[in-house]
mmCIF file of C-alpha atoms and ligand atoms in Angstrom:
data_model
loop_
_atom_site.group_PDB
_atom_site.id
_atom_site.type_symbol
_atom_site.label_atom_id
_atom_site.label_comp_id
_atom_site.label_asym_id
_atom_site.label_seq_id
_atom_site.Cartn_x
_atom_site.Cartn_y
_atom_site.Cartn_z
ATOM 1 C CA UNK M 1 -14.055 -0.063 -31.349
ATOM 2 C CA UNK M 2 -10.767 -0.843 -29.402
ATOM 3 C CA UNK M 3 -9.864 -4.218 -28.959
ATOM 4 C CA UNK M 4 -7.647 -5.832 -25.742
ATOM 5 C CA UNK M 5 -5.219 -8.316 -26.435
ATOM 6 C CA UNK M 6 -3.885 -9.949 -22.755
ATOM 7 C CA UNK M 7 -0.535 -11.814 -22.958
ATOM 8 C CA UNK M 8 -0.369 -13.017 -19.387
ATOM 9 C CA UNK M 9 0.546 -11.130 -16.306
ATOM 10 C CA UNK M 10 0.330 -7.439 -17.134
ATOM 11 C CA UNK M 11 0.887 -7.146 -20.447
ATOM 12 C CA UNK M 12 -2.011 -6.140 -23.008
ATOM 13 C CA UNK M 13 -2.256 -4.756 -26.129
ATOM 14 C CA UNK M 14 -4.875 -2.340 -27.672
ATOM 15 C CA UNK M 15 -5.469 -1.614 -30.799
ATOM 16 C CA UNK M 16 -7.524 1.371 -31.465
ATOM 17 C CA UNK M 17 -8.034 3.004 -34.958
ATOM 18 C CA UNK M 18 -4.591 2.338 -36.766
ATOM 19 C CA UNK M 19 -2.868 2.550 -33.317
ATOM 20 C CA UNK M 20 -1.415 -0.101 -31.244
ATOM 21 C CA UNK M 21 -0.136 0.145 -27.649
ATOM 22 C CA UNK M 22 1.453 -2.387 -25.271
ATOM 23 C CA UNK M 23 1.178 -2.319 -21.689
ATOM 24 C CA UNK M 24 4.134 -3.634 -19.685
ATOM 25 C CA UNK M 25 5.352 -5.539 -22.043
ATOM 26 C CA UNK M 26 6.966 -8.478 -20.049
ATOM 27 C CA UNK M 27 7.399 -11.410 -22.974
ATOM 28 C CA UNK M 28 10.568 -12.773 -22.268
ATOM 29 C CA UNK M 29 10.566 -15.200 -19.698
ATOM 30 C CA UNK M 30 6.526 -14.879 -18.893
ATOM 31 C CA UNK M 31 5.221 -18.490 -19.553
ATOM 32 C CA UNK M 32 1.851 -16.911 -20.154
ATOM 33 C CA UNK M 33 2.737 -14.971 -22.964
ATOM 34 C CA UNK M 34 1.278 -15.988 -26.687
ATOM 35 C CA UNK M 35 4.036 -13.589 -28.759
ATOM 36 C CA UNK M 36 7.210 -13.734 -28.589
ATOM 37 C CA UNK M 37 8.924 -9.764 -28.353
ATOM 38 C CA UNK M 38 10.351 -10.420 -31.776
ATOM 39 C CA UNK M 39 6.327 -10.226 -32.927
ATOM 40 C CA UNK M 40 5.050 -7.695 -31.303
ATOM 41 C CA UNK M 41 4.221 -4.516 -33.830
ATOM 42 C CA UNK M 42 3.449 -1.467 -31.560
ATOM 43 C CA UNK M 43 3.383 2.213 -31.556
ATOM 44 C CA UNK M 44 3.963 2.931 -28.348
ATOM 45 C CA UNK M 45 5.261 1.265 -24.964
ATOM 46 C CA UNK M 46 3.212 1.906 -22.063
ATOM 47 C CA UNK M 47 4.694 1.138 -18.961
ATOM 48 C CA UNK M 48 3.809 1.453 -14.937
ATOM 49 C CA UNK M 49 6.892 1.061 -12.898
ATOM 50 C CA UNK M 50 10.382 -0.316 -13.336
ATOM 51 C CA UNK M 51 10.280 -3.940 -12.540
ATOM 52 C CA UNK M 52 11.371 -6.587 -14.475
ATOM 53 C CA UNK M 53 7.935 -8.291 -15.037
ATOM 54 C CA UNK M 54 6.671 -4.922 -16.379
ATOM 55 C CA UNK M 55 9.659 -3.327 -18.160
ATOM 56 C CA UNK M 56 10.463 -6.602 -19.626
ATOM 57 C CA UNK M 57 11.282 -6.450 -23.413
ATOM 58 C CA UNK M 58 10.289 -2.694 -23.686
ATOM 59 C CA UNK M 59 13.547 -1.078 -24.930
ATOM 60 C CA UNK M 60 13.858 -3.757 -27.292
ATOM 61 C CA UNK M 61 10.189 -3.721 -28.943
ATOM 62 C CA UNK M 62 10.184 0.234 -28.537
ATOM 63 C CA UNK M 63 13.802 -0.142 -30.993
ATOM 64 C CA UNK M 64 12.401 -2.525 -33.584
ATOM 65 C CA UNK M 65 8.789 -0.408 -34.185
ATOM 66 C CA UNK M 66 10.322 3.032 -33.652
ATOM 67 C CA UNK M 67 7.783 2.789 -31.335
ATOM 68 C CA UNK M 68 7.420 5.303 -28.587
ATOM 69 C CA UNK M 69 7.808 4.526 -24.778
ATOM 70 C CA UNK M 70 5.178 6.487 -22.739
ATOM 71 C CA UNK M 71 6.314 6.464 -18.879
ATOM 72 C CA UNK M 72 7.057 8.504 -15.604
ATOM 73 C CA UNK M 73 10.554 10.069 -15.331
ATOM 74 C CA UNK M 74 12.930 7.469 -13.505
ATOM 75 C CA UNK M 75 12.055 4.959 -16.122
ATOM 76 C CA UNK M 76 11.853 6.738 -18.942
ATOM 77 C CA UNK M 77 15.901 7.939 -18.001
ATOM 78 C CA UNK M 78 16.123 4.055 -17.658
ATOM 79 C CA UNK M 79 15.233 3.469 -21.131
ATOM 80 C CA UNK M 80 16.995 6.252 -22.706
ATOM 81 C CA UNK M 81 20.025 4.516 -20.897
ATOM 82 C CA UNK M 82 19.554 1.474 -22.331
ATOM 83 C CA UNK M 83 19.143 2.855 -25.894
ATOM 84 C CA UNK M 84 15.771 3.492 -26.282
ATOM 85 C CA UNK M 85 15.382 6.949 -28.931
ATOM 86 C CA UNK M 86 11.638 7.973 -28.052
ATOM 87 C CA UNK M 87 10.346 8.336 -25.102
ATOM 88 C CA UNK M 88 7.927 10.558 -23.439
ATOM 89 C CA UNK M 89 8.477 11.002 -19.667
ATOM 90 C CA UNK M 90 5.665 12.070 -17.692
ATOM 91 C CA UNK M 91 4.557 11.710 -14.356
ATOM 92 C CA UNK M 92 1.527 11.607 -11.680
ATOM 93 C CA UNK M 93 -1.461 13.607 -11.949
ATOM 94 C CA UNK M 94 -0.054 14.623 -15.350
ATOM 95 C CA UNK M 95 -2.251 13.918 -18.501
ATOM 96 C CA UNK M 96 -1.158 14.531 -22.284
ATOM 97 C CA UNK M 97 -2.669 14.148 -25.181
ATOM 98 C CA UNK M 98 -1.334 11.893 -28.361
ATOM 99 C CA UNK M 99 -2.795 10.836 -31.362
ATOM 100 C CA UNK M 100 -4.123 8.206 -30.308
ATOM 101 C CA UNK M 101 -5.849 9.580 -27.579
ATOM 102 C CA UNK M 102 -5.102 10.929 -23.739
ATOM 103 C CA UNK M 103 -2.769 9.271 -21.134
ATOM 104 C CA UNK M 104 -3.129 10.558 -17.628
ATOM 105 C CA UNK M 105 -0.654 8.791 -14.888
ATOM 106 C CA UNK M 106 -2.291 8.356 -11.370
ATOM 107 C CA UNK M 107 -0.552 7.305 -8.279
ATOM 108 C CA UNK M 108 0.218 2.990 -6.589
ATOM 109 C CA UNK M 109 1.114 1.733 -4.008
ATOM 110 C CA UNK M 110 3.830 -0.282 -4.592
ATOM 111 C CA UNK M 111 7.790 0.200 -5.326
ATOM 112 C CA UNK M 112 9.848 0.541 -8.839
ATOM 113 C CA UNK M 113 13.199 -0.664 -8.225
ATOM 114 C CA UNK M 114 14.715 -1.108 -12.702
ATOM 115 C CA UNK M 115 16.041 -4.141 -13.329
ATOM 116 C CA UNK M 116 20.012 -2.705 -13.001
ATOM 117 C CA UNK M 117 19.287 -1.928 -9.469
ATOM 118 C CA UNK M 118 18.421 1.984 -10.103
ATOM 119 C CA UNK M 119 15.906 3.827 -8.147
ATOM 120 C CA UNK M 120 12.879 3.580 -10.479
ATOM 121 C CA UNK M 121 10.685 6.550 -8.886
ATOM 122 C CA UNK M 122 7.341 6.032 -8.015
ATOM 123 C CA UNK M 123 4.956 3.521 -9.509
ATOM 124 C CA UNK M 124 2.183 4.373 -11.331
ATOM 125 C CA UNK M 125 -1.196 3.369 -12.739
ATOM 126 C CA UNK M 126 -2.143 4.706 -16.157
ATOM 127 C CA UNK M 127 -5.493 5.999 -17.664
ATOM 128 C CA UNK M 128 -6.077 5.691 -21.567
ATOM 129 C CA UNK M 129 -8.700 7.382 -23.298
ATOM 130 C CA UNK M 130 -8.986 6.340 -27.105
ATOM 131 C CA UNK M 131 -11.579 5.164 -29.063
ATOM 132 C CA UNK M 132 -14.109 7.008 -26.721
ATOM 133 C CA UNK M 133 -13.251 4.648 -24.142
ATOM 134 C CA UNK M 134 -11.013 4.436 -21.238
ATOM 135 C CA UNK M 135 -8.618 1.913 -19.758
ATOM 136 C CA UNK M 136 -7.437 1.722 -16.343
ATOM 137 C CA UNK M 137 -3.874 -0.095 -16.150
ATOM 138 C CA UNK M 138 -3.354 -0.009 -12.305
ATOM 139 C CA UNK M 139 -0.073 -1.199 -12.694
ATOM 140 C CA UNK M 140 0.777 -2.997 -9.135
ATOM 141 C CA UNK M 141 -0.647 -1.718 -6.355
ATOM 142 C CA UNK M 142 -2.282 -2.359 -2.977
ATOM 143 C CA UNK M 143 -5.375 -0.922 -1.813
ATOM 144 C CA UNK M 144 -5.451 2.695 -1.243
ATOM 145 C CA UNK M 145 -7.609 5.092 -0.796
ATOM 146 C CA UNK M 146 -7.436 7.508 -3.447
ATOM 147 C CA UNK M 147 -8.823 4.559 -5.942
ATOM 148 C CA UNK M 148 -12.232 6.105 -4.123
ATOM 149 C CA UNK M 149 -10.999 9.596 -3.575
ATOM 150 C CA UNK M 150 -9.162 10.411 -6.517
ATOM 151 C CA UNK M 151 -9.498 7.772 -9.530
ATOM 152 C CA UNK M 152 -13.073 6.511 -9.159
ATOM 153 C CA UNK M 153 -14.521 10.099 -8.174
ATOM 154 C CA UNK M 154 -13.305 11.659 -11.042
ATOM 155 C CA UNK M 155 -13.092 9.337 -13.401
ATOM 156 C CA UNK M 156 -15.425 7.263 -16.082
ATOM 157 C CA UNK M 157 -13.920 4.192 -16.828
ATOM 158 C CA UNK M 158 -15.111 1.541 -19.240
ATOM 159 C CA UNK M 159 -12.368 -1.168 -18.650
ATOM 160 C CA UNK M 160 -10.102 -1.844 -14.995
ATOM 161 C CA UNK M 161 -7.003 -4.162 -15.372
ATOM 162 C CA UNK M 162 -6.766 -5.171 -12.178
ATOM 163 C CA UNK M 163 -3.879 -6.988 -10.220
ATOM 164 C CA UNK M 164 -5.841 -10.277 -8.395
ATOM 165 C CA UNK M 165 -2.278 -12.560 -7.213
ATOM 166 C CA UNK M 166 -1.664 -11.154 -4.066
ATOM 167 C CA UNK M 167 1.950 -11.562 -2.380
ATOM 168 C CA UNK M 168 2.903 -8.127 -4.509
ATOM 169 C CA UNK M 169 -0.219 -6.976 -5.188
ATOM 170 C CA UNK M 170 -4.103 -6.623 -4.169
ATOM 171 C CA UNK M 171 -5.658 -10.008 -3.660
ATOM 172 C CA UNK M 172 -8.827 -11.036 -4.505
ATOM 173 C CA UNK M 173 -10.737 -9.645 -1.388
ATOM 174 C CA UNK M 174 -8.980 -6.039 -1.511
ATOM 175 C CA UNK M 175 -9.371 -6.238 -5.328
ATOM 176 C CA UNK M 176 -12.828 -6.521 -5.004
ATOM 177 C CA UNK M 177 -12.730 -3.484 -2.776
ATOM 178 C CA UNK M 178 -11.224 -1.374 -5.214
ATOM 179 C CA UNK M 179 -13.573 -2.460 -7.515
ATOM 180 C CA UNK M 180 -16.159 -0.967 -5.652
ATOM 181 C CA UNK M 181 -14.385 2.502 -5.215
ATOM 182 C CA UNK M 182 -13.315 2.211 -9.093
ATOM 183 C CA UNK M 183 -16.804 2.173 -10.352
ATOM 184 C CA UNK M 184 -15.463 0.625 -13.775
ATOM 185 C CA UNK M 185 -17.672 -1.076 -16.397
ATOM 186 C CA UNK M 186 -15.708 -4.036 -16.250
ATOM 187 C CA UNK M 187 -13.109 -5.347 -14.632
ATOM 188 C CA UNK M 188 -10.146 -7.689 -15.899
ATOM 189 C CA UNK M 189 -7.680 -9.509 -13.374
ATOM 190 C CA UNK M 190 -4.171 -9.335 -14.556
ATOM 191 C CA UNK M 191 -1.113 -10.011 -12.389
ATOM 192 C CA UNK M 192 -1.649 -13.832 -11.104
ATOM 193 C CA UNK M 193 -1.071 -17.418 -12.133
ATOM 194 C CA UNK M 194 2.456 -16.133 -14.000
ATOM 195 C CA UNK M 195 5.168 -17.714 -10.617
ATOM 196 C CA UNK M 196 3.683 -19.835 -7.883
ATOM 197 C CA UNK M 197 3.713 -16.353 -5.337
ATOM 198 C CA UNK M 198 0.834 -15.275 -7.417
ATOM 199 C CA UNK M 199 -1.611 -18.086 -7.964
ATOM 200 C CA UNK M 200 -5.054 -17.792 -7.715
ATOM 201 C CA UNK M 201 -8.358 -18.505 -9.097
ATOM 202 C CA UNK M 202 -9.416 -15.493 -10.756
ATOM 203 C CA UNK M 203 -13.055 -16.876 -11.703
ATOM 204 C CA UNK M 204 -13.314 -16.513 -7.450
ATOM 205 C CA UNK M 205 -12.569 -12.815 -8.494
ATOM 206 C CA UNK M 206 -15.486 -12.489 -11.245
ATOM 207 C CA UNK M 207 -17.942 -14.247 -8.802
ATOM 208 C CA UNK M 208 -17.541 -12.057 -5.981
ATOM 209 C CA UNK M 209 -17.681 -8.866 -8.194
ATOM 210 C CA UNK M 210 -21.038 -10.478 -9.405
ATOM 211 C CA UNK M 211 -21.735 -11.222 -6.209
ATOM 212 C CA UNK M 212 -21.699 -7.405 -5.559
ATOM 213 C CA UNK M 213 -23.814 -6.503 -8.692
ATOM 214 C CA UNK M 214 -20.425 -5.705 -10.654
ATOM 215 C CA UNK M 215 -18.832 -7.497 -14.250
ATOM 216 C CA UNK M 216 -15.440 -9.457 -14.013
ATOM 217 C CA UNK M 217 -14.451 -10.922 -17.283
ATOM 218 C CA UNK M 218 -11.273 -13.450 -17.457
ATOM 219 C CA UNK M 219 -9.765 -12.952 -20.264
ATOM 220 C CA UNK M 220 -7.040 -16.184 -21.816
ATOM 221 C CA UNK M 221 -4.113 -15.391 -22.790
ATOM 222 C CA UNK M 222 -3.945 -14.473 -26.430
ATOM 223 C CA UNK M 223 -7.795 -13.386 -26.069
ATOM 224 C CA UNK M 224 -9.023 -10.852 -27.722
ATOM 225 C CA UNK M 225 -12.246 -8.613 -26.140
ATOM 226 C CA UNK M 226 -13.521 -5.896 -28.230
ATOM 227 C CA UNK M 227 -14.665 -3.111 -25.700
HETATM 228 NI NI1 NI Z 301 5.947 -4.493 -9.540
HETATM 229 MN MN1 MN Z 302 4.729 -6.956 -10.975
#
């Protein structure tokens, strides 16, 4: 079975099979986090968008593993720029298939400005299959519709990461919305608590999801949930 591994704001790692990925991994500078960017031993780089707190310390993770950076176009040119050797650029709607399983990048609302000030494209929010499961990373993003339309219409998903903080992102009450159009298995906040902008109480997020006959699950960071 895969296993989660949160390290505050929206950075998680699975592990699936002999396979690790990291999601957005922002380490530097995140007082959540429980590794350091020196530790982390991935495969492959996953990231949403260009900002800093999701970019973070991809290039140089991606350089010490000869790890792969999986990513839409404008930041996958950002990391080749900044000396990263592998990456594969895709981009939304598009799915692909790796060893590890399938990637398919769907649309958020939100912007992707890179840390040097570049035009980062559009964000996005990224489906993994692996393991016979799938993951929802939905990057940052406000509510929109095509989380019903689109993404929970189409879509069987086992495990939502879900930005709760508000200010940048969903808050709780729009979250919980989403959840409802998502039609996940579970949900997991990510994307609060990190800067005062974002803080919440994200157990008010699991209760009103249970409220609504739905599972939130908090996870700590340096948790571990085997899903
Ligand atoms: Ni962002
Ligand atoms: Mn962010």
């Amino acid at each position: 079975m895969p296993t989660l591994t949160y390290q505050g704001h929206s950075a998680f790692l699975v592990e699936s099979g002999d396979t690790t990925l990291i999601f957005d991994p922002f380490l530097t500078g995140n007082p959540l986090a429980k590794i350091t960017a020196e530790e982390v031993q991935a495969d492959y780089v996953l990231l949403t968008h260009g900002h800093g707190d999701h970019v973070g310390d991809a290039v140089q993770i991606a350089k010490a593993n000869n790890a792969t950076i999986i990513t839409q176009f404008e930041v996958g040119n950002y990391c080749l720029r900044n000396g990263a050797k592998n990456v594969w650029q895709m981009h939304i709607g598009g799915a692909r298939e790796f060893p590890f399983g399938k990637v398919k990048l769907t649309p958020a609302l939100h912007g992707s400005e890179l840390p040097d000030g570049s035009g980062g494209g559009l964000p996005t929010g990224m489906l993994v299959t692996t393991g016979g499961k799938t993951v929802y990373h939905m990057g940052d993003t406000g509510l929109f519709s095509d989380l019903k339309f689109v993404i929970g219409a189409f879509h069987k998903i086992d495990v939502c990461l879900i930005p709760i903080g508000d200010n940048f992102t969903m808050g709780i009450d729009d979250a919980v919305i989403a959840a409802e159009w998502i039609g996940a298995g579970l949900y997991i906040p990510m994307h609060y608590n990190t800067f005062p902008p974002i803080e919440c109480d994200p157990q008010v997020f699991v209760r009103q999801l249970e409220a609504k006959g739905m599972k939130g699950k908090v996870m700590a960071p340096g948790e571990v949930y085997e899903f």
